[in-house]
mmCIF file of C-alpha atoms and ligand atoms in Angstrom:
data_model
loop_
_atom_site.group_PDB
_atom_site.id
_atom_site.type_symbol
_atom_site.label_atom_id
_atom_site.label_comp_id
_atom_site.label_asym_id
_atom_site.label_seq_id
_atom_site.Cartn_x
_atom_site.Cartn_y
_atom_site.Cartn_z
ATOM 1 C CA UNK A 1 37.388 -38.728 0.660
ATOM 2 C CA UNK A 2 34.410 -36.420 -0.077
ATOM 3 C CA UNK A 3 31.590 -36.991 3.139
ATOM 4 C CA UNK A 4 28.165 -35.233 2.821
ATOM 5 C CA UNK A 5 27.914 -32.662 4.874
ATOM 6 C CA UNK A 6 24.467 -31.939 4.324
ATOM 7 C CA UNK A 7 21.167 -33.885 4.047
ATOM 8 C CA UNK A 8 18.078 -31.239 2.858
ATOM 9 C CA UNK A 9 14.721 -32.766 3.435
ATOM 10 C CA UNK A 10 11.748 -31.225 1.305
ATOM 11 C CA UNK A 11 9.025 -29.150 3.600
ATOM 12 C CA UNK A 12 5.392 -29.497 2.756
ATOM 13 C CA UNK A 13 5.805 -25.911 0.203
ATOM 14 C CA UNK A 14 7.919 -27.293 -2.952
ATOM 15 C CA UNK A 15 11.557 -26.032 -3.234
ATOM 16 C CA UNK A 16 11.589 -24.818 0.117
ATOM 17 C CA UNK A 17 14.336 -26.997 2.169
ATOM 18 C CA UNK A 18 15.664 -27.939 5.200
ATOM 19 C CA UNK A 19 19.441 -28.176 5.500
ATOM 20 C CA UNK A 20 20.649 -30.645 7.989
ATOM 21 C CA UNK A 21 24.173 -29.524 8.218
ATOM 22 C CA UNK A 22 26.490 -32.653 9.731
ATOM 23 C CA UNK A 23 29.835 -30.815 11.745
ATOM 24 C CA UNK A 24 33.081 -33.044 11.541
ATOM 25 C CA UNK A 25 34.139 -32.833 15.390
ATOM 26 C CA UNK A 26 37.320 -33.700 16.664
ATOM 27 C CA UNK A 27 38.780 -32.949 20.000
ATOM 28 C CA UNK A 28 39.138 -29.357 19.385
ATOM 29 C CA UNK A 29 34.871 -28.459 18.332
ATOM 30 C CA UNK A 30 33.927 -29.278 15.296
ATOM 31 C CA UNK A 31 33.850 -27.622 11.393
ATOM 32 C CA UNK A 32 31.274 -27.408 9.259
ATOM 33 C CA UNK A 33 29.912 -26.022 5.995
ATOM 34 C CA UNK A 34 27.695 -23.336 5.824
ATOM 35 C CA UNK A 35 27.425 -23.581 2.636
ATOM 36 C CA UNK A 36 28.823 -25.728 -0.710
ATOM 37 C CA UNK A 37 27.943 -24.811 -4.435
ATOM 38 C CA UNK A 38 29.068 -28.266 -5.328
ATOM 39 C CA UNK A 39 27.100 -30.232 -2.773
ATOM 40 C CA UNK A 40 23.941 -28.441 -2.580
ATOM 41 C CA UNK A 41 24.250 -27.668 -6.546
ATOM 42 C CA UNK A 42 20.468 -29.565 -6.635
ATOM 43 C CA UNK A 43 19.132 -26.542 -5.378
ATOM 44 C CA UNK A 44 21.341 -23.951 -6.117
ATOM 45 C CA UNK A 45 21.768 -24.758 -9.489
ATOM 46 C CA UNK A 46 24.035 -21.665 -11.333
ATOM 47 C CA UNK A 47 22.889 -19.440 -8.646
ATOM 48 C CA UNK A 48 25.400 -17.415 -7.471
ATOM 49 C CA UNK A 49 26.038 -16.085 -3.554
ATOM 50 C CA UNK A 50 26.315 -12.492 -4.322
ATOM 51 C CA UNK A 51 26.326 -11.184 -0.653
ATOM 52 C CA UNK A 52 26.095 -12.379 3.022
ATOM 53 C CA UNK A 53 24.254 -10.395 6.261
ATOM 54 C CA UNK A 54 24.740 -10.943 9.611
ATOM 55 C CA UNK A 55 21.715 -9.411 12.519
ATOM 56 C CA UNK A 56 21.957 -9.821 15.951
ATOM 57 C CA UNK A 57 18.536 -9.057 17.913
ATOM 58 C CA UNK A 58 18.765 -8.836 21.082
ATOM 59 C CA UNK A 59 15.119 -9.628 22.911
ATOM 60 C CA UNK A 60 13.501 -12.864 22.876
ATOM 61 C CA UNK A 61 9.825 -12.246 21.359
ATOM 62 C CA UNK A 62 11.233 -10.285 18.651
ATOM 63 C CA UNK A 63 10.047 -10.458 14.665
ATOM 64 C CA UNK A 64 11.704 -9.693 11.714
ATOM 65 C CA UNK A 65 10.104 -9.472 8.479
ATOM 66 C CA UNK A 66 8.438 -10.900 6.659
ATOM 67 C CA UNK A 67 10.121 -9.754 3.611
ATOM 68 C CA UNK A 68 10.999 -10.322 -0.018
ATOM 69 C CA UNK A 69 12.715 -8.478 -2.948
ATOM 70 C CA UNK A 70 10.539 -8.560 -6.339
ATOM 71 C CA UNK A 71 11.877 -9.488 -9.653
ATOM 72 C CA UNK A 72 13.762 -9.063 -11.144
ATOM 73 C CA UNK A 73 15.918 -9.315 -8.204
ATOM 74 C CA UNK A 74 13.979 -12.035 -6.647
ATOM 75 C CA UNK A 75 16.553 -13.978 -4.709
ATOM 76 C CA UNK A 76 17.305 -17.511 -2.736
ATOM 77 C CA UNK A 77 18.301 -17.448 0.682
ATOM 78 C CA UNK A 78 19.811 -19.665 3.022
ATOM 79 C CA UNK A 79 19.500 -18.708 6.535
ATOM 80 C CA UNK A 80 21.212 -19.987 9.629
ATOM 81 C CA UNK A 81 21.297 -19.052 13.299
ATOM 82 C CA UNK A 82 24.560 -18.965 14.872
ATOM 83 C CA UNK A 83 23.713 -18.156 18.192
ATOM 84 C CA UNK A 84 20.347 -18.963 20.367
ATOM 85 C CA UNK A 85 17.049 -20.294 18.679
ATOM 86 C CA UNK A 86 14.765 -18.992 16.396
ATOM 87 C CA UNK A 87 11.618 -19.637 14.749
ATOM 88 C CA UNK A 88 12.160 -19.131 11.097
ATOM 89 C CA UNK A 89 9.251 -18.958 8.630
ATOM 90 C CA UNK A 90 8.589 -18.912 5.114
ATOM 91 C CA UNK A 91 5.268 -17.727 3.301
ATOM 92 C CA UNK A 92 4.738 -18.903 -0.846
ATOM 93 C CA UNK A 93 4.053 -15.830 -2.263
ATOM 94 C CA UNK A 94 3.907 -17.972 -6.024
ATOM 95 C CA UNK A 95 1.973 -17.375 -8.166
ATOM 96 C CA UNK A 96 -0.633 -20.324 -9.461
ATOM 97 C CA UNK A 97 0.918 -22.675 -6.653
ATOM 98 C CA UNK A 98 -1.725 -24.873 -4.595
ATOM 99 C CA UNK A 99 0.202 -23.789 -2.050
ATOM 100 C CA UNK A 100 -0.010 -19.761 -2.672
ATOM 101 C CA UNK A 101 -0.263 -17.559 1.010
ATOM 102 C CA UNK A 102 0.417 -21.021 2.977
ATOM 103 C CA UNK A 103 3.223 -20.888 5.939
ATOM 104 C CA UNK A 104 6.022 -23.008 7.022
ATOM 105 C CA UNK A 105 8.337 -22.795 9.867
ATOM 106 C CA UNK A 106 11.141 -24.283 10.956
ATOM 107 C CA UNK A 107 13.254 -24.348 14.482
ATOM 108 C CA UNK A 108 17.084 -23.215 13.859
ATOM 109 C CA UNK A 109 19.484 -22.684 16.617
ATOM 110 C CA UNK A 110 22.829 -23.100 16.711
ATOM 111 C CA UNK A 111 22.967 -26.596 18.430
ATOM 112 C CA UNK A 112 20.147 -28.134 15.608
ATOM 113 C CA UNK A 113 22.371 -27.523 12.827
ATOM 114 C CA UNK A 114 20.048 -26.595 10.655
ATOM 115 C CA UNK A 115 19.550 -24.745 7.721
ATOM 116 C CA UNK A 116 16.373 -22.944 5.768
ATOM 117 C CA UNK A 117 16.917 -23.029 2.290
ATOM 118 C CA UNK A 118 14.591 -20.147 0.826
ATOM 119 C CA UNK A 119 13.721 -19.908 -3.255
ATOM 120 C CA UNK A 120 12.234 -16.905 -4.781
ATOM 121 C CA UNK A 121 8.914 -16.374 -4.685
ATOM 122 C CA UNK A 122 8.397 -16.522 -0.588
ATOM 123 C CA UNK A 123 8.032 -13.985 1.913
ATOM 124 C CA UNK A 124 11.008 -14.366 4.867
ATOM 125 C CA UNK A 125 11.038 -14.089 8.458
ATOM 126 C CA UNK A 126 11.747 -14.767 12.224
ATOM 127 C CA UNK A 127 10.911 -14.846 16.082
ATOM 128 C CA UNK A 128 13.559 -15.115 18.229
ATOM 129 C CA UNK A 129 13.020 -17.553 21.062
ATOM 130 C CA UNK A 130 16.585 -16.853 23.281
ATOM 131 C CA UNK A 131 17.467 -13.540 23.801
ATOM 132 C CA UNK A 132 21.116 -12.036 21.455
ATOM 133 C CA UNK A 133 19.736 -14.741 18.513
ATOM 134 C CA UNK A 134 22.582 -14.137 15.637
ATOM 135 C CA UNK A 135 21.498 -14.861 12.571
ATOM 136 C CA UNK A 136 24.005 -15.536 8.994
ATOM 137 C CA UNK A 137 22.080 -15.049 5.288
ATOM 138 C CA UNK A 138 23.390 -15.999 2.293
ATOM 139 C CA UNK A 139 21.836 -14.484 -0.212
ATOM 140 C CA UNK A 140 21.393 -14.739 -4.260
ATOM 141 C CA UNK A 141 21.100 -11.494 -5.248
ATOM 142 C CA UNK A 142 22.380 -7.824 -4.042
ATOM 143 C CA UNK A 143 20.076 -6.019 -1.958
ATOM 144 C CA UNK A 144 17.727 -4.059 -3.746
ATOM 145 C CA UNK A 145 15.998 -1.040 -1.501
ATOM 146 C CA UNK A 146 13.529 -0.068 -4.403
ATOM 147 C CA UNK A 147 12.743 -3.559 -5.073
ATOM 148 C CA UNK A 148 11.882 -5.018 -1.688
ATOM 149 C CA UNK A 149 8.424 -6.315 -0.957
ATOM 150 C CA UNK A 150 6.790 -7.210 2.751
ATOM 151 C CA UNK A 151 3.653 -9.101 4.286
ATOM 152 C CA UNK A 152 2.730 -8.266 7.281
ATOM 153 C CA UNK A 153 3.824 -10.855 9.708
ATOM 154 C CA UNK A 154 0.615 -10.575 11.563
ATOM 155 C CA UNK A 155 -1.733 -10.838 9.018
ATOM 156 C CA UNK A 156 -4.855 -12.638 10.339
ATOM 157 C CA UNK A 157 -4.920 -14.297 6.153
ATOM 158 C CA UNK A 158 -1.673 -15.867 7.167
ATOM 159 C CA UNK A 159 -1.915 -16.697 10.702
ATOM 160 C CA UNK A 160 1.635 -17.393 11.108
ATOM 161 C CA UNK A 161 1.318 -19.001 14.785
ATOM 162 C CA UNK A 162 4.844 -17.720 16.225
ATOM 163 C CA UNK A 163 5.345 -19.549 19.018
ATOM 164 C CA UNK A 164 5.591 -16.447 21.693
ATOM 165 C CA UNK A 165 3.495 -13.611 22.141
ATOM 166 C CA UNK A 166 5.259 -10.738 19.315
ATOM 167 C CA UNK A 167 7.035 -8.389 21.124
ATOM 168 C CA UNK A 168 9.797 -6.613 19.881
ATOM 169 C CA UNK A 169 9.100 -5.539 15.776
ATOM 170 C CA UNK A 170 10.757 -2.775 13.702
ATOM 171 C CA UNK A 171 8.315 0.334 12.612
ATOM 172 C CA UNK A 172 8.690 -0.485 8.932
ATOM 173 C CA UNK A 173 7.491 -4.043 9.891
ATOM 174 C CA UNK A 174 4.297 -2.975 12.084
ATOM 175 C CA UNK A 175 3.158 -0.829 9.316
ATOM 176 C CA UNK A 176 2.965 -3.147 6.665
ATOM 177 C CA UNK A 177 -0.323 -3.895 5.395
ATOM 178 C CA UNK A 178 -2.421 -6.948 5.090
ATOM 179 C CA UNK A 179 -2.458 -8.684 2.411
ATOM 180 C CA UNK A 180 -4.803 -6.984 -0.153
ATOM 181 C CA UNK A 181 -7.641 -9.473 -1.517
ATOM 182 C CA UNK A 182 -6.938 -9.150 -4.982
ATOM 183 C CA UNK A 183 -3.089 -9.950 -4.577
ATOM 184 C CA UNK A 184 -2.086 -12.608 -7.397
ATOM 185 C CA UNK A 185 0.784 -13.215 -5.894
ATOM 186 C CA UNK A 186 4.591 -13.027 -7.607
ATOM 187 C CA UNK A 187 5.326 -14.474 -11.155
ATOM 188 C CA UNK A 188 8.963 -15.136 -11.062
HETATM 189 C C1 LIG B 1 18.677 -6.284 4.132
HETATM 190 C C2 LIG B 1 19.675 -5.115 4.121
HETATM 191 C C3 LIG B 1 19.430 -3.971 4.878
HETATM 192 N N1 LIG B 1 20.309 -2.941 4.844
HETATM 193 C C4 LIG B 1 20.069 -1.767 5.688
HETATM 194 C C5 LIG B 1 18.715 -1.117 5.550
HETATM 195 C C6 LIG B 1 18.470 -0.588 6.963
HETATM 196 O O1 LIG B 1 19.099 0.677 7.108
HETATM 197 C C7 LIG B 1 19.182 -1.562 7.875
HETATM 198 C C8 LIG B 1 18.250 -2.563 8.529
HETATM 199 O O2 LIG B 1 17.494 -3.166 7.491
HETATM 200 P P1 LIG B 1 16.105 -3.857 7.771
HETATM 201 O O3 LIG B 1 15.326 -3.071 8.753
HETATM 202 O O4 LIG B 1 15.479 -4.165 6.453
HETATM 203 O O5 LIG B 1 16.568 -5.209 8.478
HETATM 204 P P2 LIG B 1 15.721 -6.513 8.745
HETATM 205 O O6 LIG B 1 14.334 -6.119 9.107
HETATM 206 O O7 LIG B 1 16.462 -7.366 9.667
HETATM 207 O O8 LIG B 1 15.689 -7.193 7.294
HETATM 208 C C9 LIG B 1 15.974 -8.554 7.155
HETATM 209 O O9 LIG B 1 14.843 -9.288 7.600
HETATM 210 C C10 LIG B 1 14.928 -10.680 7.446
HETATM 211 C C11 LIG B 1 13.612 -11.282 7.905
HETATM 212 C C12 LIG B 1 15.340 -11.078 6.081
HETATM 213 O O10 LIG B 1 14.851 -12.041 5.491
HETATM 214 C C13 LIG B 1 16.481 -10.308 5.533
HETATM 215 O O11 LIG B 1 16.700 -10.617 4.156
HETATM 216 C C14 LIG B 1 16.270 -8.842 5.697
HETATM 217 O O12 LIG B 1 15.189 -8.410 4.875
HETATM 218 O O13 LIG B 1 20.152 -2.225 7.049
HETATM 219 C C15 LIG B 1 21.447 -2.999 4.077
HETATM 220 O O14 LIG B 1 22.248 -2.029 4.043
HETATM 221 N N2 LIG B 1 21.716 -4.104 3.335
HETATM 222 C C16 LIG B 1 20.872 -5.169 3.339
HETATM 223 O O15 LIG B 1 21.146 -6.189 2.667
#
């Protein structure tokens, strides 16, 4: 017997997805997939999970990101909080898209079940809502210092509206600039 253990449901930006992951619970908790080539192969396609982070962040009001890695070592990523609730966002960073610089977040926590499924091409990040949020990201390709690429999560041409005032945010991330007027965006 093969049951579905997901359902994705497309966001307003195309290709971006939400993962509703469905646990099998018994008596003793439950299991569930965080991820399944064969069952989310849709998506995936002959992508390939070529290495998996794990952050903890400790301070509700906290950011992360928003970041990217340019091709060619764009990459998917599927993202999925383990522990407390986060706000997780995505930015289209494509090239000719209608929806080019546009936002979308999602709520993931650990009791939703969910899942953000990421393509190349967008900008990724977070606020933590609970404080000690653990997140898990799959991603498509190996990281790539000299190729990574970041907007400025605050960037008044975004207006990502995170749902608490920003608090906690790494250096590297405060310094980023805004997004420069004459940015094209990323051809994959
Ligand atoms: C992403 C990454 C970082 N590092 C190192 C670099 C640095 O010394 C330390 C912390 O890295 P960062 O400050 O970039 O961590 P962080 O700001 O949490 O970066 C993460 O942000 C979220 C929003 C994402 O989408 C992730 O893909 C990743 O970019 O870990 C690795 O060794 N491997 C990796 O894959």
């Amino acid at each position: 017997m093969s049951a579905t253990r997901f359902t994705a449901t497309r966001t307003p930006l195309a290709e971006l997805m939400l993962l509703q992951r469905h646990p099998l619970g018994d008596e003793r908790g439950y299991l569930e997939r965080l991820f399944c080539r064969d069952e989310l192969r849709d998506m995936i396609g002959e992508r390939r999970i070529e290495q998996m982070n794990h952050t903890l962040t400790g301070k509700a009001g906290t950011v992360r990101g928003m970041h990217f890695q340019h091709p060619p070592h764009a990459e998917m990523k599927l993202v999925t909080c383990l522990r407390g609730q986060v706000f997780d966002v995505a930015v289209d960073l494509r090239q000719g898209l209608p929806t080019f610089l546009r936002w979308h977040g999602e709520y993931l926590s650990a009791e939703n079940h969910r899942t953000l499924l990421i393509p190349e091409g967008f900008a990724h990040g977070f606020q933590t809502l609970t404080d000690d949020c653990e997140l898990i990201y799959l991603h498509t390709a190996a990281y790539q210092p000299d190729a990574e690429g970041a907007v400025n999560a605050l960037d008044p041409r975004l207006a990502i509206d995170w749902p608490l005032p920003v608090t906690e945010m790494s250096a590297r991330d405060r310094a980023h600039l805004s997004i420069a007027t004459d940015f094209a965006g990323i051809r994959l």
